[in-house]
Amino acid sequence: GQNIDQPTEMTATEGAIVQINCTYQTSGFNGLFWYQQHAGEAPTFLSYNVLDGLEEKGRFSSFLSRSKGYSYLLLKELQMKDSASYLCAVSGAGSYQLTFGKGTKLSVIP
Amino acid sequence: GAVVSQHPSRVICKSGTSVKIECRSLDFQATTMFWYRQFPKKSLMLMATSNEGSKATYEQGVEKDKFLINHASLTLSTLTVTSAHPEDSSFYICSAGTRGTGLYNEQFFGPGTRLTVL
């Protein structure tokens, strides 16, 4: 099975940097996804990590350590529109299936 | 990019009635579609995995006779909530999987269907 942990809520200031952590214990691992979800909407893809290291994409970066079962999503130059839930999801070996964490609700304040 | 649509986006029904939700991949063929349910302030919970032309695989605790899934073509899957009750009120989201050109198999999400059972 899969067990995925991430903080429930975080608050950060506009213009700042925030790091959202995710730890996982899995019976099989193919990769880790981060999604952004605004209230009442479907998740939108942010990033995918399968190899150890940092993947940078504009203001968002994602890091993975497979040996530690750990990932983080880094958001820079925070904007008010970044207020959303951020979901960490793990893909099992050889499968499309995703197991989602409970999500981290990020509130960006002025 | 790949687009997945869901219909209806919002539905209100009486207790005991059945509701059908459609999920379509608009510009690609999806060999696999997934159905999720999300309660307020909770994460997405996978209900079932649907492969075109075969029976859906349900997650533990999901009643297959209550949540009927049909995946008749590579672009359409339907979820029917039979004899809906207020506790079935939730946000239902589908996603479609396709083999990506990169390192991973991509999954694209529909916009979701808000079901309210009175």
Short mmCIF file of C-alpha atoms in Angstrom, two decimals:
data_model
loop_
_atom_site.label_atom_id
_atom_site.label_comp_id
_atom_site.label_asym_id
_atom_site.label_seq_id
_atom_site.Cartn_x
_atom_site.Cartn_y
_atom_site.Cartn_z
CA GLY A 1 0.00 0.00 0.00
CA GLN A 2 0.84 3.67 -0.06
CA ASN A 3 1.02 6.13 2.81
CA ILE A 4 1.55 9.78 1.97
CA ASP A 5 1.95 12.59 4.49
CA GLN A 6 1.95 16.31 3.99
CA PRO A 7 1.09 19.25 6.26
CA THR A 8 -2.58 20.16 6.42
CA GLU A 9 -2.25 23.91 6.20
CA MET A 10 0.40 26.56 5.63
CA THR A 11 0.36 30.33 5.49
CA ALA A 12 2.88 32.51 3.70
CA THR A 13 3.27 36.14 2.69
CA GLU A 14 2.93 37.49 -0.82
CA GLY A 15 6.33 37.69 -2.50
CA ALA A 16 7.90 35.16 -0.14
CA ILE A 17 9.07 31.57 -0.69
CA VAL A 18 7.29 28.54 0.75
CA GLN A 19 8.26 24.87 0.83
CA ILE A 20 5.62 22.17 1.08
CA ASN A 21 6.97 18.80 2.18
CA CYS A 22 5.69 15.35 1.35
CA THR A 23 6.86 12.02 2.73
CA TYR A 24 5.75 8.66 1.45
CA GLN A 25 6.01 4.96 2.20
CA THR A 26 5.09 2.80 -0.75
CA SER A 27 5.16 -0.81 -1.83
CA GLY A 28 6.06 0.27 -5.37
CA PHE A 29 7.19 3.58 -6.77
CA ASN A 30 7.24 4.95 -10.29
CA GLY A 31 7.24 8.66 -9.68
CA LEU A 32 5.83 11.54 -7.67
CA PHE A 33 3.47 14.24 -8.87
CA TRP A 34 2.47 17.60 -7.49
CA TYR A 35 -0.91 19.06 -8.35
CA GLN A 36 -2.54 22.38 -7.57
CA GLN A 37 -6.24 22.43 -6.78
CA HIS A 38 -8.36 25.52 -6.27
CA ALA A 39 -11.55 25.10 -4.30
CA GLY A 40 -14.29 23.45 -6.32
CA GLU A 41 -12.04 22.75 -9.27
CA ALA A 42 -10.15 19.72 -10.56
CA PRO A 43 -6.42 19.33 -9.90
CA THR A 44 -3.97 20.78 -12.38
CA PHE A 45 -0.56 19.26 -13.02
CA LEU A 46 2.46 21.09 -11.64
CA SER A 47 5.39 18.73 -11.73
CA TYR A 48 6.65 15.17 -11.92
CA ASN A 49 9.80 13.67 -10.38
CA VAL A 50 11.07 10.18 -11.00
CA LEU A 51 14.80 10.70 -10.49
CA ASP A 52 16.47 12.19 -7.43
CA GLY A 53 17.07 15.90 -7.60
CA LEU A 54 15.43 19.20 -8.28
CA GLU A 55 13.14 19.97 -11.20
CA GLU A 56 12.66 23.69 -11.81
CA LYS A 57 9.78 25.15 -13.76
CA GLY A 58 9.40 28.88 -13.47
CA ARG A 59 8.33 29.91 -9.97
CA PHE A 60 7.72 26.29 -8.99
CA SER A 61 10.37 23.67 -8.26
CA SER A 62 10.02 20.13 -7.01
CA PHE A 63 12.59 17.94 -5.31
CA LEU A 64 12.73 14.19 -4.82
CA SER A 65 14.84 11.86 -2.71
CA ARG A 66 13.82 8.27 -3.41
CA SER A 67 16.07 6.83 -0.72
CA LYS A 68 14.43 9.02 1.92
CA GLY A 69 10.88 8.80 0.56
CA TYR A 70 10.74 12.57 0.54
CA SER A 71 9.73 15.33 -1.79
CA TYR A 72 9.06 19.01 -1.55
CA LEU A 73 7.39 21.64 -3.70
CA LEU A 74 9.00 25.06 -3.61
CA LEU A 75 7.00 28.11 -4.60
CA LYS A 76 8.87 31.37 -5.13
CA GLU A 77 7.64 34.95 -5.44
CA LEU A 78 4.29 33.97 -4.03
CA GLN A 79 1.21 35.56 -5.52
CA MET A 80 -2.28 35.74 -4.07
CA LYS A 81 -3.52 33.42 -6.82
CA ASP A 82 -1.21 30.71 -5.43
CA SER A 83 -3.66 30.26 -2.56
CA ALA A 84 -4.87 26.71 -3.18
CA SER A 85 -4.45 23.15 -2.04
CA TYR A 86 -1.31 21.37 -3.17
CA LEU A 87 -1.57 17.63 -3.59
CA CYS A 88 1.33 15.21 -3.50
CA ALA A 89 0.60 12.00 -5.42
CA VAL A 90 2.61 8.84 -5.93
CA SER A 91 2.45 6.65 -8.99
CA GLY A 92 2.88 2.92 -8.47
CA ALA A 93 5.28 0.79 -10.49
CA GLY A 94 4.06 0.10 -14.02
CA SER A 95 0.74 1.77 -13.38
CA TYR A 96 -1.18 4.91 -14.17
CA GLN A 97 -2.74 4.80 -10.72
CA LEU A 98 -2.10 7.72 -8.43
CA THR A 99 -2.42 7.72 -4.67
CA PHE A 100 -2.97 11.21 -3.32
CA GLY A 101 -1.94 12.73 -0.04
CA LYS A 102 -4.53 14.70 1.88
CA GLY A 103 -3.28 17.95 0.41
CA THR A 104 -1.78 21.08 1.91
CA LYS A 105 -3.97 24.16 1.94
CA LEU A 106 -1.76 27.17 1.31
CA SER A 107 -3.01 30.62 2.18
CA VAL A 108 -1.07 33.56 0.78
CA ILE A 109 -1.59 36.76 2.73
CA PRO A 110 -0.69 40.34 1.75
CA GLY B 1 -2.68 19.77 -24.42
CA ALA B 2 -4.94 16.88 -23.60
CA VAL B 3 -8.47 17.90 -22.60
CA VAL B 4 -10.92 15.92 -20.52
CA SER B 5 -14.51 17.03 -20.16
CA GLN B 6 -17.18 16.00 -17.68
CA HIS B 7 -20.91 16.37 -17.90
CA PRO B 8 -22.83 17.57 -16.05
CA SER B 9 -20.72 19.97 -14.03
CA ARG B 10 -23.35 20.17 -11.34
CA VAL B 11 -26.39 18.04 -10.56
CA ILE B 12 -29.00 18.06 -7.83
CA CYS B 13 -31.24 15.05 -7.48
CA LYS B 14 -33.73 13.49 -5.11
CA SER B 15 -32.81 10.63 -2.86
CA GLY B 16 -33.40 7.28 -4.53
CA THR B 17 -32.80 8.43 -8.10
CA SER B 18 -29.87 7.52 -10.32
CA VAL B 19 -27.40 9.97 -11.80
CA LYS B 20 -25.08 9.42 -14.75
CA ILE B 21 -21.84 11.35 -15.12
CA GLU B 22 -19.92 11.33 -18.40
CA CYS B 23 -16.20 11.69 -18.82
CA ARG B 24 -14.75 12.30 -22.26
CA SER B 25 -11.22 12.65 -23.56
CA LEU B 26 -11.62 15.22 -26.31
CA ASP B 27 -8.42 15.09 -28.29
CA PHE B 28 -6.78 11.83 -27.39
CA GLN B 29 -7.61 8.20 -26.80
CA ALA B 30 -7.59 7.14 -23.19
CA THR B 31 -6.94 3.49 -22.57
CA THR B 32 -7.52 3.98 -18.88
CA MET B 33 -9.86 6.29 -17.02
CA PHE B 34 -10.07 6.83 -13.28
CA TRP B 35 -12.94 7.95 -11.10
CA TYR B 36 -12.27 9.85 -7.89
CA ARG B 37 -14.47 11.20 -5.16
CA GLN B 38 -13.58 14.17 -3.04
CA PHE B 39 -15.43 15.25 0.09
CA PRO B 40 -15.12 18.84 1.32
CA LYS B 41 -11.62 19.68 2.56
CA LYS B 42 -10.45 16.14 1.87
CA SER B 43 -8.14 14.71 -0.73
CA LEU B 44 -9.09 12.75 -3.80
CA MET B 45 -10.00 9.16 -3.14
CA LEU B 46 -9.73 6.74 -6.03
CA MET B 47 -12.99 4.86 -6.53
CA ALA B 48 -12.23 2.73 -9.55
CA THR B 49 -10.01 2.22 -12.54
CA SER B 50 -11.69 1.69 -15.87
CA ASN B 51 -10.10 0.13 -18.92
CA GLU B 52 -11.79 0.34 -22.29
CA GLY B 53 -13.76 -2.78 -23.09
CA SER B 54 -13.31 -4.49 -19.75
CA LYS B 55 -14.82 -4.40 -16.28
CA ALA B 56 -13.76 -1.68 -13.93
CA THR B 57 -11.52 -2.41 -10.97
CA TYR B 58 -12.99 -0.99 -7.78
CA GLU B 59 -11.06 0.12 -4.73
CA GLN B 60 -11.75 -1.50 -1.42
CA GLY B 61 -14.92 -0.19 0.18
CA VAL B 62 -16.48 1.06 -3.05
CA GLU B 63 -19.70 -0.74 -3.94
CA LYS B 64 -19.59 -1.77 -7.58
CA ASP B 65 -23.36 -2.27 -7.71
CA LYS B 66 -23.93 1.26 -6.51
CA PHE B 67 -21.33 2.98 -8.65
CA LEU B 68 -21.68 1.52 -12.13
CA ILE B 69 -18.85 2.27 -14.50
CA ASN B 70 -18.98 1.76 -18.25
CA HIS B 71 -16.01 2.40 -20.52
CA ALA B 72 -17.45 1.62 -23.93
CA SER B 73 -14.94 3.51 -26.05
CA LEU B 74 -11.47 4.98 -25.88
CA THR B 75 -12.92 8.44 -25.38
CA LEU B 76 -15.89 7.90 -23.06
CA SER B 77 -16.43 6.51 -19.60
CA THR B 78 -19.58 6.90 -17.54
CA LEU B 79 -20.21 6.66 -13.82
CA THR B 80 -23.77 6.00 -12.69
CA VAL B 81 -24.61 6.55 -9.06
CA THR B 82 -27.60 4.29 -8.49
CA SER B 83 -30.24 4.95 -5.84
CA ALA B 84 -28.36 8.01 -4.66
CA HIS B 85 -28.55 9.06 -1.03
CA PRO B 86 -27.47 12.27 0.71
CA GLU B 87 -24.21 10.66 1.83
CA ASP B 88 -23.30 10.25 -1.86
CA SER B 89 -23.18 14.02 -2.21
CA SER B 90 -19.63 14.78 -3.23
CA PHE B 91 -17.33 16.12 -5.92
CA TYR B 92 -16.69 13.42 -8.51
CA ILE B 93 -13.65 13.81 -10.72
CA CYS B 94 -12.54 11.67 -13.61
CA SER B 95 -9.14 11.49 -15.19
CA ALA B 96 -7.88 9.90 -18.35
CA GLY B 97 -4.55 8.23 -18.76
CA THR B 98 -2.43 8.10 -21.85
CA ARG B 99 1.10 7.05 -22.52
CA GLY B 100 3.24 10.15 -22.35
CA THR B 101 6.19 10.84 -24.55
CA GLY B 102 8.34 11.58 -21.54
CA LEU B 103 9.26 9.54 -18.54
CA TYR B 104 5.81 9.05 -17.20
CA ASN B 105 2.31 7.97 -18.03
CA GLU B 106 0.24 11.12 -17.95
CA GLN B 107 -3.11 11.52 -16.29
CA PHE B 108 -5.38 14.43 -17.20
CA PHE B 109 -8.25 15.50 -14.99
CA GLY B 110 -11.73 16.54 -15.92
CA PRO B 111 -13.31 19.63 -14.32
CA GLY B 112 -15.38 17.58 -11.89
CA THR B 113 -19.07 17.07 -11.19
CA ARG B 114 -20.68 18.38 -8.03
CA LEU B 115 -23.43 15.99 -6.96
CA THR B 116 -25.96 17.04 -4.35
CA VAL B 117 -28.54 14.52 -3.23
CA LEU B 118 -31.51 15.95 -1.37
#
